[in-house]
Coordinates of C-alpha atoms in Angstrom, one line a residue:
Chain A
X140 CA -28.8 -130.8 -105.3
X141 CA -26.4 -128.8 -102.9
X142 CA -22.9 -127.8 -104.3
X143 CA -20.9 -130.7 -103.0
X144 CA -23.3 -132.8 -104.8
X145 CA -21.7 -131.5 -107.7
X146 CA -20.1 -135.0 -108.5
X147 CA -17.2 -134.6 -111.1
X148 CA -16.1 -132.3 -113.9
X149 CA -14.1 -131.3 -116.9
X150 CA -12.8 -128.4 -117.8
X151 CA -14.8 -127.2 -121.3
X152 CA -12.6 -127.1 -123.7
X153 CA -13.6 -126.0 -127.9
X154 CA -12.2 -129.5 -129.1
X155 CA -15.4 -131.5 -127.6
X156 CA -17.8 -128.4 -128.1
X157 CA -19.4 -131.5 -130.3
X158 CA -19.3 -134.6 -128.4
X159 CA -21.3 -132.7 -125.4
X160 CA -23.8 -131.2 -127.4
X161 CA -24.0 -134.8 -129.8
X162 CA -24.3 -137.7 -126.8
X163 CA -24.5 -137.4 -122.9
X164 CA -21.4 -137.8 -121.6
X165 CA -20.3 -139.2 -117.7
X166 CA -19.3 -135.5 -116.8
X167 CA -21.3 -134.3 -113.8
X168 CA -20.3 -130.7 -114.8
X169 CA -18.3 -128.3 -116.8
X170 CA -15.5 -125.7 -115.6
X171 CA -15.4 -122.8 -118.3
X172 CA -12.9 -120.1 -118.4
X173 CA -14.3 -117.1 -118.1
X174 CA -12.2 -115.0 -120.5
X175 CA -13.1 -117.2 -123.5
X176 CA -16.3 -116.2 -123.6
X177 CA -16.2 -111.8 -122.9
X178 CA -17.1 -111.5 -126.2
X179 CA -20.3 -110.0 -128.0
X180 CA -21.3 -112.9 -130.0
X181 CA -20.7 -115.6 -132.4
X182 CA -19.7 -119.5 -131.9
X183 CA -18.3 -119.1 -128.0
X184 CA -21.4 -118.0 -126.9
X185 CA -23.4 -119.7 -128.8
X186 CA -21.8 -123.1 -127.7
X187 CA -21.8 -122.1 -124.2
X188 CA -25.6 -121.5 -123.9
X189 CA -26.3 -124.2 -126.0
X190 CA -24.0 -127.1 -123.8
X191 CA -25.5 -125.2 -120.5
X192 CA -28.8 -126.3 -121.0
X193 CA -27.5 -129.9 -120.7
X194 CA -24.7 -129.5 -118.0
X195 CA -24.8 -127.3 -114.5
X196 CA -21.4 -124.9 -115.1
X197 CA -18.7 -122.8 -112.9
X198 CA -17.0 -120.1 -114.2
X199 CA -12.8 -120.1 -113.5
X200 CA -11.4 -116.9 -114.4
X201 CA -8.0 -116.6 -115.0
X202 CA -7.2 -112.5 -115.4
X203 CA -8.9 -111.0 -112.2
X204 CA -5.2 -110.5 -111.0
X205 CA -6.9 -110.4 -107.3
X206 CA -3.0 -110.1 -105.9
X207 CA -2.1 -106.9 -108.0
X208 CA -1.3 -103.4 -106.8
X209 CA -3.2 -102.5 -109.6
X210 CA -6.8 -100.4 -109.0
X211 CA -9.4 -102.9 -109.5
X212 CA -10.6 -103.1 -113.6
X213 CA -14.3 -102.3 -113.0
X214 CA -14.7 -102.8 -117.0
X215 CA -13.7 -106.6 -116.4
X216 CA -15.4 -107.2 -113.7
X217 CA -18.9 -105.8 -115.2
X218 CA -18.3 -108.0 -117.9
X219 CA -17.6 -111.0 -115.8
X220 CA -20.9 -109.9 -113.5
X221 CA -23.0 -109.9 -117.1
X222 CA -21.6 -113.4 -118.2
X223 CA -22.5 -114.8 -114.7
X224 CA -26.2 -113.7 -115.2
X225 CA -26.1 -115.4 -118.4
X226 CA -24.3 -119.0 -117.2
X227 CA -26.0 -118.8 -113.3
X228 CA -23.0 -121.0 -112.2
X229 CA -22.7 -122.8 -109.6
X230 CA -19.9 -120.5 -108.2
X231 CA -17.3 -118.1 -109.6
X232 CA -13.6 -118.6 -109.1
X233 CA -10.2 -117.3 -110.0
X234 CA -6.8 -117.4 -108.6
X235 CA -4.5 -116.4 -105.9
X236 CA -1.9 -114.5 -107.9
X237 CA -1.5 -111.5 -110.0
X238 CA -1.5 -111.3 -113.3
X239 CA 0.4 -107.8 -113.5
X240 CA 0.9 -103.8 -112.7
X241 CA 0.9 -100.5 -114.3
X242 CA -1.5 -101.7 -117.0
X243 CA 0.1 -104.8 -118.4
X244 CA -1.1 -107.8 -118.3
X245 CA 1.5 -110.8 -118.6
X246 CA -0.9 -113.8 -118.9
X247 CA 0.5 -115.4 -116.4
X248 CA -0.5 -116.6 -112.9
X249 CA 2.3 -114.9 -110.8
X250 CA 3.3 -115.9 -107.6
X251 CA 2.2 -113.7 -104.8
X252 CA 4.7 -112.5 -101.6
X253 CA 3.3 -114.2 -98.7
X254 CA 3.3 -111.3 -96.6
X255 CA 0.9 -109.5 -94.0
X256 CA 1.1 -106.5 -96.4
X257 CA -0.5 -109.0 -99.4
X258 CA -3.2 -110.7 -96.8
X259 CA -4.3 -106.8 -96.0
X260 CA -4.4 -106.2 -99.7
X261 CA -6.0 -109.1 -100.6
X262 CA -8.9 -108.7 -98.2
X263 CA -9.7 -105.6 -99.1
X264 CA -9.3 -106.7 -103.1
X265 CA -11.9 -109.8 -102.2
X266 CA -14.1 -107.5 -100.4
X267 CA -14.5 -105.2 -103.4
X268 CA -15.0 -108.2 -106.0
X269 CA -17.3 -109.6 -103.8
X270 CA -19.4 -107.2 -103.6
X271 CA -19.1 -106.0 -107.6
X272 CA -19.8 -109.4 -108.7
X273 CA -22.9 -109.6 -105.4
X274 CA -21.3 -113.1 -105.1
X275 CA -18.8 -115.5 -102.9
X276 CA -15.3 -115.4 -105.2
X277 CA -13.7 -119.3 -104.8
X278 CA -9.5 -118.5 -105.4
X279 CA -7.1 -121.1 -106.0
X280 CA -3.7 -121.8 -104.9
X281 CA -1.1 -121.5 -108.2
X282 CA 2.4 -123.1 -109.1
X283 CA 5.4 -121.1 -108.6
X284 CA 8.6 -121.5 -109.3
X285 CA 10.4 -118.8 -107.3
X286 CA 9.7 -117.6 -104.2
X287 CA 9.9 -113.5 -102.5
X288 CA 12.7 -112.3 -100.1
X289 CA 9.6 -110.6 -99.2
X290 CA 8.2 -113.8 -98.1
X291 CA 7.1 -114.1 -94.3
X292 CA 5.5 -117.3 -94.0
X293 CA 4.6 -120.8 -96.0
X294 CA 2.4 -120.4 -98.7
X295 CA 0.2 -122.6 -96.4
X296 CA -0.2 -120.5 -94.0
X297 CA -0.6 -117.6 -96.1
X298 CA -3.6 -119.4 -97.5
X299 CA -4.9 -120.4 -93.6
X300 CA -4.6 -116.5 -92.8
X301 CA -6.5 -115.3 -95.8
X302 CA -9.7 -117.7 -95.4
X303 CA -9.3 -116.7 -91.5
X304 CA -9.7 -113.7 -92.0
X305 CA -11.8 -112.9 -95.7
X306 CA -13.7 -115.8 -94.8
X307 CA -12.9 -117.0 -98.9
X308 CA -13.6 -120.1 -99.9
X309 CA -10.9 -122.3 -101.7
X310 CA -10.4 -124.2 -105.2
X311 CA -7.7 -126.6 -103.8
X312 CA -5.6 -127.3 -106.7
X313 CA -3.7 -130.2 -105.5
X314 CA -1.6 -131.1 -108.7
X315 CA -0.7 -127.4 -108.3
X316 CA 0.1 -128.7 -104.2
X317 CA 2.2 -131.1 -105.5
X318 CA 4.0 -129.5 -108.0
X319 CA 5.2 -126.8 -105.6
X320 CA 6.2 -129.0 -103.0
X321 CA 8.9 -130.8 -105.6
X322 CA 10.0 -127.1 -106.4
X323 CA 10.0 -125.5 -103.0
X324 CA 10.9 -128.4 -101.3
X325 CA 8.2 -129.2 -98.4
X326 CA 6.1 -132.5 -97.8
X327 CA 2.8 -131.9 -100.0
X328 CA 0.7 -133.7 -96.8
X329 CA 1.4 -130.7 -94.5
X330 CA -0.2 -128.2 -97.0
X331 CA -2.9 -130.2 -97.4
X332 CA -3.0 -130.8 -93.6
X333 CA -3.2 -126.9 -93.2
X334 CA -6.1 -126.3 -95.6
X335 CA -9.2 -125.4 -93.3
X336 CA -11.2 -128.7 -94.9
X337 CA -14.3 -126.2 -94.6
X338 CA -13.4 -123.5 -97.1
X339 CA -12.5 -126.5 -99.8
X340 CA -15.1 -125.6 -102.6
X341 CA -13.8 -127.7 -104.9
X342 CA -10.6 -129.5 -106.0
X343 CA -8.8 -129.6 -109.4
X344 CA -6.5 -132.2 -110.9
X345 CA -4.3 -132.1 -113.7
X346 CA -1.1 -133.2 -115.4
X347 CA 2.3 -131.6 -115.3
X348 CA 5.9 -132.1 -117.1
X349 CA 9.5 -132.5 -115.3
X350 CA 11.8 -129.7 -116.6
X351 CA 15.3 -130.1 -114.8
X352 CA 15.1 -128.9 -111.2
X353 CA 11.3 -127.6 -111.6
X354 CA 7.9 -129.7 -112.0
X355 CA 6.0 -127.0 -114.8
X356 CA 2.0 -127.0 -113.8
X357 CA 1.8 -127.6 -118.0
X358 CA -2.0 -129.4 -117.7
X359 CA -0.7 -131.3 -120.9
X360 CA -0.3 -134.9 -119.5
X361 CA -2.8 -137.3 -118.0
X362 CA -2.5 -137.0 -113.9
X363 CA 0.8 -138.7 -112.5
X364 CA 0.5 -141.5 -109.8
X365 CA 1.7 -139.2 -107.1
X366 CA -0.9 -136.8 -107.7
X367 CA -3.6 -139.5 -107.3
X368 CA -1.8 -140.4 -104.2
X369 CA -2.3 -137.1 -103.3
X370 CA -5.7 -136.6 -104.1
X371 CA -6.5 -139.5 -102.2
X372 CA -5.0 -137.9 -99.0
X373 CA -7.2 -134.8 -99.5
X374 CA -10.3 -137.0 -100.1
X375 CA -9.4 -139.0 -97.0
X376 CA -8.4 -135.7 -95.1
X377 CA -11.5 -133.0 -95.9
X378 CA -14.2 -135.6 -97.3
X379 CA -15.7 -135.5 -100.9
X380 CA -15.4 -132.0 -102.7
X381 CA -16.7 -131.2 -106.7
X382 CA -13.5 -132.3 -108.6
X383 CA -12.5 -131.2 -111.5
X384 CA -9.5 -132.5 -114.6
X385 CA -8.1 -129.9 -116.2
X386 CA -6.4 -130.4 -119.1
X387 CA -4.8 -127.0 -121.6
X388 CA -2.6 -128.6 -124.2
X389 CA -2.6 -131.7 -126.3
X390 CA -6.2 -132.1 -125.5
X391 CA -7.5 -135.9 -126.6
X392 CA -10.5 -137.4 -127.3
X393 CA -12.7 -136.5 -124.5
X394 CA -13.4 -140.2 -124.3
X395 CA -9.8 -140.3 -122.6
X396 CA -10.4 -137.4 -120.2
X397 CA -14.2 -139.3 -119.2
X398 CA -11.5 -142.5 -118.5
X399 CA -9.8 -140.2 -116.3
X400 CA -12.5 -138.8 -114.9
X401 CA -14.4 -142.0 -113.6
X402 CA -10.1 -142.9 -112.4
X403 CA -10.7 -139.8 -109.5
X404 CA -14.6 -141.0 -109.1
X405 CA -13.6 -144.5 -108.4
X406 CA -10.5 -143.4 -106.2
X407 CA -12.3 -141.1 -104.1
X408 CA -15.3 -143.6 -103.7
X409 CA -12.6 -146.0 -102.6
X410 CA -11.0 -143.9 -100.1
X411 CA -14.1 -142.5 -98.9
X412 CA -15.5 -146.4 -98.2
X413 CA -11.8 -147.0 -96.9
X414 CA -12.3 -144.0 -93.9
X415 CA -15.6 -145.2 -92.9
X416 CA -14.4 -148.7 -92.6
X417 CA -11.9 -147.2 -90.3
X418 CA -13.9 -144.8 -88.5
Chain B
X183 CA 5.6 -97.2 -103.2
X184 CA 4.3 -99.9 -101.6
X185 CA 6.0 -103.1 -100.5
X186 CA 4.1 -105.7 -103.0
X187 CA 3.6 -103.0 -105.9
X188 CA 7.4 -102.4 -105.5
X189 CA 7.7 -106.7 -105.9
X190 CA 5.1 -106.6 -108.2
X191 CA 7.1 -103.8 -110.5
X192 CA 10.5 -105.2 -110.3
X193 CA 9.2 -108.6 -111.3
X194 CA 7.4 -107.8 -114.1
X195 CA 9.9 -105.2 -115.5
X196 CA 12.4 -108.4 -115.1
X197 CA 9.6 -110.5 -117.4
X198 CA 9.6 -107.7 -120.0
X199 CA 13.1 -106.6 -120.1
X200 CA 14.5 -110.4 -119.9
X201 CA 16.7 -109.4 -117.1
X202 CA 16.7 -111.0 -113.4
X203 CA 17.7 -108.1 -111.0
X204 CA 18.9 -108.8 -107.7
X205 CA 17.6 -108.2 -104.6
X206 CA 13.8 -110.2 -105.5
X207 CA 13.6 -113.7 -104.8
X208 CA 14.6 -115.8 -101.3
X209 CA 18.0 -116.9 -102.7
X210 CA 19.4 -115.9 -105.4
X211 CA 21.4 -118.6 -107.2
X212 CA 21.2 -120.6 -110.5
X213 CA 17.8 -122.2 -109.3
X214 CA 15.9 -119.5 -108.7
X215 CA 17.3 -118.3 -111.9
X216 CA 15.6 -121.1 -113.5
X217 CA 12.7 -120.5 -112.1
X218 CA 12.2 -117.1 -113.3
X219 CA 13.0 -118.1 -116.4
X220 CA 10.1 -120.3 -116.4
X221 CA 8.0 -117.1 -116.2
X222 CA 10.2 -115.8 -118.9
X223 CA 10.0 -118.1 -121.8
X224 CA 6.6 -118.9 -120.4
X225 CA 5.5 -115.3 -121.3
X226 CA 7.0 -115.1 -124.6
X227 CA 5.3 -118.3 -125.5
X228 CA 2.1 -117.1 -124.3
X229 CA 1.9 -114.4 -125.9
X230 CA 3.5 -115.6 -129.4
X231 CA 1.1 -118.5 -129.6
X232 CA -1.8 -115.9 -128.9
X233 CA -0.4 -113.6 -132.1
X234 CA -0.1 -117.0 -134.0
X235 CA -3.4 -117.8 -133.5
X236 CA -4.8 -114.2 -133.9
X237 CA -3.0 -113.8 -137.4
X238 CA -2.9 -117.1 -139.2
X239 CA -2.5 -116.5 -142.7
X240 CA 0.1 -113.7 -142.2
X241 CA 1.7 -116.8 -140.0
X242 CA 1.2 -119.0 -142.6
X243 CA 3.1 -116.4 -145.9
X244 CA 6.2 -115.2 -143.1
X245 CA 6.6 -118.8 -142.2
X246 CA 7.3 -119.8 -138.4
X247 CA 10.4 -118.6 -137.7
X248 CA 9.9 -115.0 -139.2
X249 CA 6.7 -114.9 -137.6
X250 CA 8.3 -115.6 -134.3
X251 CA 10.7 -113.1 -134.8
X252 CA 8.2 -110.5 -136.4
X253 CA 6.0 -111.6 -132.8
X254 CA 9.0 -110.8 -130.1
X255 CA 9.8 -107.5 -131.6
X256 CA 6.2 -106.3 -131.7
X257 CA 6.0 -107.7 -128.1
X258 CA 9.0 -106.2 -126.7
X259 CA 7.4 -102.5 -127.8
X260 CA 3.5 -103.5 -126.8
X261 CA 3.1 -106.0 -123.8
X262 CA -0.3 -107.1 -123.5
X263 CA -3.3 -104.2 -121.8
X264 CA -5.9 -106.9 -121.8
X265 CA -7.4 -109.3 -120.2
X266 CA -7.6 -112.2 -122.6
X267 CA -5.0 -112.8 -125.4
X268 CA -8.0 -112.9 -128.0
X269 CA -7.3 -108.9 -128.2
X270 CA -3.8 -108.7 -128.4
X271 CA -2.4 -107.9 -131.9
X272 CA -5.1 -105.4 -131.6
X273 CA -1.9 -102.6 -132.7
X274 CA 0.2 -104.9 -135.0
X275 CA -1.5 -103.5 -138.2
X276 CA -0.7 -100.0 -137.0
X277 CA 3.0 -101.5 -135.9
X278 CA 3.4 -102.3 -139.1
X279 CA 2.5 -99.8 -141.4
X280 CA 4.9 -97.4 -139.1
X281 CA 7.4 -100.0 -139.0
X282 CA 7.2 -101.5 -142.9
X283 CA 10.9 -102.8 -142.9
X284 CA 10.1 -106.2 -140.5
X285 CA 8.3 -107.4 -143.9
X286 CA 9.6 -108.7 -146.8
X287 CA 6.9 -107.1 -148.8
X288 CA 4.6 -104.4 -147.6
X289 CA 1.0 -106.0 -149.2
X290 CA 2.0 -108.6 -145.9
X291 CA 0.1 -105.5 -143.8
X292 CA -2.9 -105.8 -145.8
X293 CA -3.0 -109.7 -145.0
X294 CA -2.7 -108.8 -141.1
X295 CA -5.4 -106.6 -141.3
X296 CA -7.7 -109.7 -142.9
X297 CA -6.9 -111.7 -140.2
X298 CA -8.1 -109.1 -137.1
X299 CA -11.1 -108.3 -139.5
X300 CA -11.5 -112.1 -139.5
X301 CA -11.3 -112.6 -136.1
X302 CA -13.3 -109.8 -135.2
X303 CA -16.1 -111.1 -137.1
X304 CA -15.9 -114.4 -135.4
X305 CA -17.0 -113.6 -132.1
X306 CA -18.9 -109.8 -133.4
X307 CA -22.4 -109.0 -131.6
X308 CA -25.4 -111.6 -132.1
X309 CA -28.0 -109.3 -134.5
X310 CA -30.9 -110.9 -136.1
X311 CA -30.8 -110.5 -139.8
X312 CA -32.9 -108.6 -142.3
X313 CA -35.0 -110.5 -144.3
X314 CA -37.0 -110.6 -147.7
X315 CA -40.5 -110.7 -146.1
X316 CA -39.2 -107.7 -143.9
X317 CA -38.3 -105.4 -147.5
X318 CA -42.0 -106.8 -148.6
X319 CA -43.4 -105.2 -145.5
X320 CA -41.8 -101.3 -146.6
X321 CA -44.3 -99.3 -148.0
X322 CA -43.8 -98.1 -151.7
X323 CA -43.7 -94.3 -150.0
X324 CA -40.9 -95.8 -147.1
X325 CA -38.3 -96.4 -149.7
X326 CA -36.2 -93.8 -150.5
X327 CA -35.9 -92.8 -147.0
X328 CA -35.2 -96.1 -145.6
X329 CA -31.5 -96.4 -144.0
X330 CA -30.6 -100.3 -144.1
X331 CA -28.1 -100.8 -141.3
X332 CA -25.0 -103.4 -141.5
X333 CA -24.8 -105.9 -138.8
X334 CA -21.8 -106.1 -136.3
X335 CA -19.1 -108.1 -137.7
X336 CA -19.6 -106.5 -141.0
X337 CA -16.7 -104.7 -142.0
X338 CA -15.8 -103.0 -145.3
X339 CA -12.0 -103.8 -145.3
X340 CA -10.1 -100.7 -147.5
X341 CA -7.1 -102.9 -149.1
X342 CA -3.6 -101.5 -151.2
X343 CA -2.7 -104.6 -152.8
X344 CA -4.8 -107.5 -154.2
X345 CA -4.0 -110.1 -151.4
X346 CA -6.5 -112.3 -152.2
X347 CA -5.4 -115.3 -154.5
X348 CA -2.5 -115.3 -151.3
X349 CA -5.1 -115.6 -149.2
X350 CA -6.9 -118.3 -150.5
X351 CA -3.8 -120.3 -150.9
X352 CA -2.6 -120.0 -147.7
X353 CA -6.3 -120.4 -146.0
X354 CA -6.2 -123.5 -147.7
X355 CA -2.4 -124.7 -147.1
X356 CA -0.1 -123.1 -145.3
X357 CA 2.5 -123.7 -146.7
X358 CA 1.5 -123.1 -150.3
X359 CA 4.1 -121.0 -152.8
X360 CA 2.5 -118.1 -153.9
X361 CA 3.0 -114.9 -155.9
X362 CA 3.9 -111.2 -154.7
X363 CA 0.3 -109.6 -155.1
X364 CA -0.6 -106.2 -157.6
X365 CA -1.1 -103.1 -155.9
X366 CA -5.0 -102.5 -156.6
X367 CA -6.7 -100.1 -153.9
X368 CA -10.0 -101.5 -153.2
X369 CA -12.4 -103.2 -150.5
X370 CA -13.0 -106.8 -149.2
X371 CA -16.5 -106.9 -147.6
X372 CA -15.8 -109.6 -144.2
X373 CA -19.0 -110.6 -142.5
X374 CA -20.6 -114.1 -140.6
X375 CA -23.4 -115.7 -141.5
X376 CA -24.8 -118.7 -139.4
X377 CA -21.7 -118.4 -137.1
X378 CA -19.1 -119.0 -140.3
X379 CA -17.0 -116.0 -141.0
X380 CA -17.0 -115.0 -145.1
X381 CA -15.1 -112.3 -147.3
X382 CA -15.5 -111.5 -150.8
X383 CA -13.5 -108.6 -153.3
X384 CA -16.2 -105.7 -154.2
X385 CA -16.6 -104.0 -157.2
X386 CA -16.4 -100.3 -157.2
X387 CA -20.3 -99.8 -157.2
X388 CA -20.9 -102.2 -154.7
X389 CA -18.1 -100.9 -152.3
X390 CA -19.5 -97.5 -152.7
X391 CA -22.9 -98.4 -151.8
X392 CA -22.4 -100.2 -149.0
X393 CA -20.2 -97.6 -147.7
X394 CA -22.9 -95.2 -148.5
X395 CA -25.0 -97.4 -145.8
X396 CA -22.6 -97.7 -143.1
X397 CA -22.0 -93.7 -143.4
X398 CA -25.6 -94.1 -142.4
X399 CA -27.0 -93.0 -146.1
X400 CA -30.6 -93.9 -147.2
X401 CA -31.9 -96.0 -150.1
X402 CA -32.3 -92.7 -151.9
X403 CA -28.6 -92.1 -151.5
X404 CA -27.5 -95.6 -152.1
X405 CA -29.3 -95.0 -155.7
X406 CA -27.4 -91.7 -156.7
X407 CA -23.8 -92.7 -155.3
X408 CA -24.6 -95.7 -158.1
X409 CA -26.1 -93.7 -160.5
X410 CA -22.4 -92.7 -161.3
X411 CA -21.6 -96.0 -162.0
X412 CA -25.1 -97.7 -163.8
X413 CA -26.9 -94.0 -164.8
X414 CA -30.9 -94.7 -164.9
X415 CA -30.2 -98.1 -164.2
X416 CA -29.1 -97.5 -160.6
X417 CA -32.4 -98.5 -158.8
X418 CA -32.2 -101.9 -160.7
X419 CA -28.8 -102.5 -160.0
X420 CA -29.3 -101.6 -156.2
X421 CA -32.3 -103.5 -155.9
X422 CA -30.7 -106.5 -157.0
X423 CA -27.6 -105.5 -154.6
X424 CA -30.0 -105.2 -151.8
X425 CA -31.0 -108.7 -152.6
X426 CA -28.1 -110.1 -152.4
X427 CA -27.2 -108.1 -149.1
X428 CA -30.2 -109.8 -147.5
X429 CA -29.4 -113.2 -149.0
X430 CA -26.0 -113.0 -147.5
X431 CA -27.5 -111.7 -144.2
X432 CA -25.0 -108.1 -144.0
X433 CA -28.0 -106.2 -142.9
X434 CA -29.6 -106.2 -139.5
X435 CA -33.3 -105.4 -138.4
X436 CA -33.8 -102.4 -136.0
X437 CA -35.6 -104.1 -133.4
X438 CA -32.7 -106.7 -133.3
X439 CA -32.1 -108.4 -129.5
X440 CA -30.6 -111.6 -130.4
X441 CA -28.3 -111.3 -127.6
X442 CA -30.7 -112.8 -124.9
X443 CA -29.2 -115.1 -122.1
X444 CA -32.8 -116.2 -121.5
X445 CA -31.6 -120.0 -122.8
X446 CA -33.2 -123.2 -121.1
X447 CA -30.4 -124.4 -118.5
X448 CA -30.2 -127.1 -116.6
X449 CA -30.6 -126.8 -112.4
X450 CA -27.8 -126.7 -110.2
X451 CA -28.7 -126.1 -106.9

């Protein structure tokens, strides 16, 4: 099975601990945050190795704080390395942001400047995890909702830079695509357009909530119609990648989120038949 | 400084002080203001919801809003150090004993620190767990000198006040009425067996034995420390204490390695 085999995910979430480990479910493979389980012991792990030996896993971090002026924590990161020898995923990623300085940590996936200064920083950051982790780190693109004075480019073009020149592979989140094009104001197609289709590891999709001015990447509603649209344009665009629903808040019945699930299965089947048609 | 640590700082001083200075984002006018606060309430949020959920019976008797506002304050004095919210409260104990006038009763510190010995029993090392065929296997001679050894998770909990009818109310609804509790200095023995966390009140005898064993103390010592509690009857009353320890699983084995990733997985590549 090679990576892009990898078929179609959810994110792992406590709430359905039981329906995995109690009947097979139509979920290719599971996303789990790493954070949740950098613990000694006790139900997380527990649960995790006993729903791995049913479904193939990757591992989504969300503190590495990649972006920050910080030193490197080489605590977390040994931690991390430890909990990938126990999962073996399928690959390790986290996201293109920082999570905060001098110590603090805000919980929070902050927008980074795009800036020449951040893409020398950031290769030198990747280079370090990459090699404390001896593994390939996958980032993914965040929401914002403000952007730098110290920006010098599109976030876009930011992202083409980095992979250009790190060589990093992507987690193209393309609800997160969408929701920053409604708050920054650019057409969501010329992102996706700009992604080098090569580096796409894998893709997530998730819900969001309207909030005044700003779309808020909340992952607490089902996947809106113009992020299917979307997701459709990336399938047509860069082929078939491992694609993943997140969903954070007012989880449901994971019956719902398998519904949803075989939704982006079907769609991307559909589109992908569609292209060839054409081709 | 440095171009993005300078961003980096001014931003996050703006999240923790709740004020936007000028001069950070691309324009500055009431949009972008609305976008930062995003960040803001999103933080407060955050981090609230992870104190909720770290301290749920001390939640449960301040009720929500005096939670909340018991939350910001010890927020705005200890932003988060770590790297998942499951840690932070991690001071709120010490917060509070040094800052006693945010509760309306000071045995509420004593129900903060059951919840974080709670919680830090829920997800404590993996150890296997004595058992009775293993005390069969001690020689007659290995007795006195044998040191039993608590397993992780197992925490003797020193209390002021006698929190727990409260706590059992509230465990069990929160939004039960309850009493003010007596001030009563003793010790609530927290521990998980078969991945459920448990607590029970302890007797003076017990309590002082068992702290006898996690000082590191022998069987030998365990007997004397009770002898001034049971006088010649000490090695029967901690033999049938040591029962009961192994029943409830509190002691570990020494050759314990439970924590092995070795589990059957599926392939991926």
């Amino acid at each position: 099975m090679t990576d892009t085999a990898l078929g179609f995910g959810l994110g792992l979430r406590t709430a359905h601990y039981r329906d995995f480990i109690d009947t097979p479910q139509r979920v290719d493979w599971l996303e789990i945050i790493s954070e949740n389980y950098l613990v000694a012991g006790g139900k997380p792990l527990h649960f995790l190795d006993r729903i791995r030996r049913d479904y193939p896993m990757v591992m989504h971090g969300v503190s590495l704080s990649i972006g920050s002026s910080d030193a490197l924590d080489r605590n977390y990161l040994s931690a991390l390395a430890t909990l990938i020898e126990r999962v073996e995923p399928a690959w390790v990623s986290d996201h293109l942001c920082w999570t905060g300085v001098a110590g603090i940590n805000l919980h929070d996936l902050c927008p980074l400047p795009y800036s020449r200064a951040m893409l020398d920083h950031l290769c030198t950051r990747l280079d370090q995890v990459q090699q404390a982790l001896g593994r390939a780190l996958v980032l993914e693109n965040v929401s914002s909702y403000v952007s730098y004075r110290a920006d010098e480019m599109t976030e876009w073009d930011f992202i083409r830079e980095l992979c250009a020149r790190s060589g990093c592979e992507l987690l193209l989140d393309v609800n997160n695509v969408y929701v920053n094009s409604v708050n920054h104001g650019f057409d969501p197609r010329t992102f996706i357009d700009a992604v080098p289709a090569e580096r796409v590891r894998q893709i997530h999709l998730a819900g969001h909530e309207h909030h005044g001015k700003y779309v808020i990447d909340t992952h607490d509603h089902p996947i809106c119609d113009a992020v299917w649209d979307l997701y459709a344009y990336t399938v047509g665009r860069i082929g078939h990648r491992p694609t993943l629903i997140e969903r954070d808040d007012h989880i449901p019945p994971l019956a719902e989120l398998v519904a949803e699930l075989d939704a982006a299965r079907a769609l991307a089947a559909q589109t992908l038949q569609c292209a060839r048609a054409a081709a | 400084m440095s171009a993005p640590l300078e961003l980096q700082r001014r931003f996050q001083d703006a999240i923790l002080q709740g004020e936007l200075t000028p001069g950070l984002f691309a324009v500055e006018d009431a949009a972008q203001e609305g976008g930062f606060r995003i960040y803001l309430n999103a933080y407060r949020l955050r981090l609230t919801e992870a104190l909720r959920d770290n301290f749920p019976v001390l939640r449960a008797a301040l009720g929500d809003e005096a939670f909340d506002e018991l939350a910001a304050a010890y927020l705005a004095q200890h932003p988060s150090p770590h790297r998942s919210v499951r840690w932070f409260g991690d001071s709120l104990t010490d917060w509070l004993e040094q800052n006693p006038a945010v509760l309306p009763h000071p045995a509420l510190t004593d129900v903060a620190r059951m919840d974080w010995a709670l919680r830090g029993a829920f997800d404590a090392a993996d150890s296997v767990p004595l058992a009775m065929q293993d005390l069969a296997a001690l020689a007659p001679q290995d007795w006195p000198e044998q040191r039993f050894r608590l397993r992780p998770g197992v925490v003797l909990l020193p209390l002021t006040w006698q929190i727990e009818p409260i706590w059992q109310s509230l465990s069990e609804n929160p939004d039960a009425v309850t009493e003010a509790p007596d001030q009563l200095e003793h010790q609530v023995l927290i521990w998980r067996a078969d991945l459920q966390c448990h607590w029970r009140s302890l007797e003076a005898p017990e309590s002082a034995a068992l702290a006898t064993l996690a000082g590191g103390g022998t069987f030998a010592d365990v007997c004397e420390v009770l002898a001034a509690y049971a006088g010649d009857q000490a090695a029967v009353v901690a033999a049938g204490l040591l029962r009961a320890w192994v029943e409830q699983t509190l002691l570990g084995r020494d050759d314990t390695a439970s924590t092995s990733s070795s589990c059957t997985k599926i392939p991926i590549i």
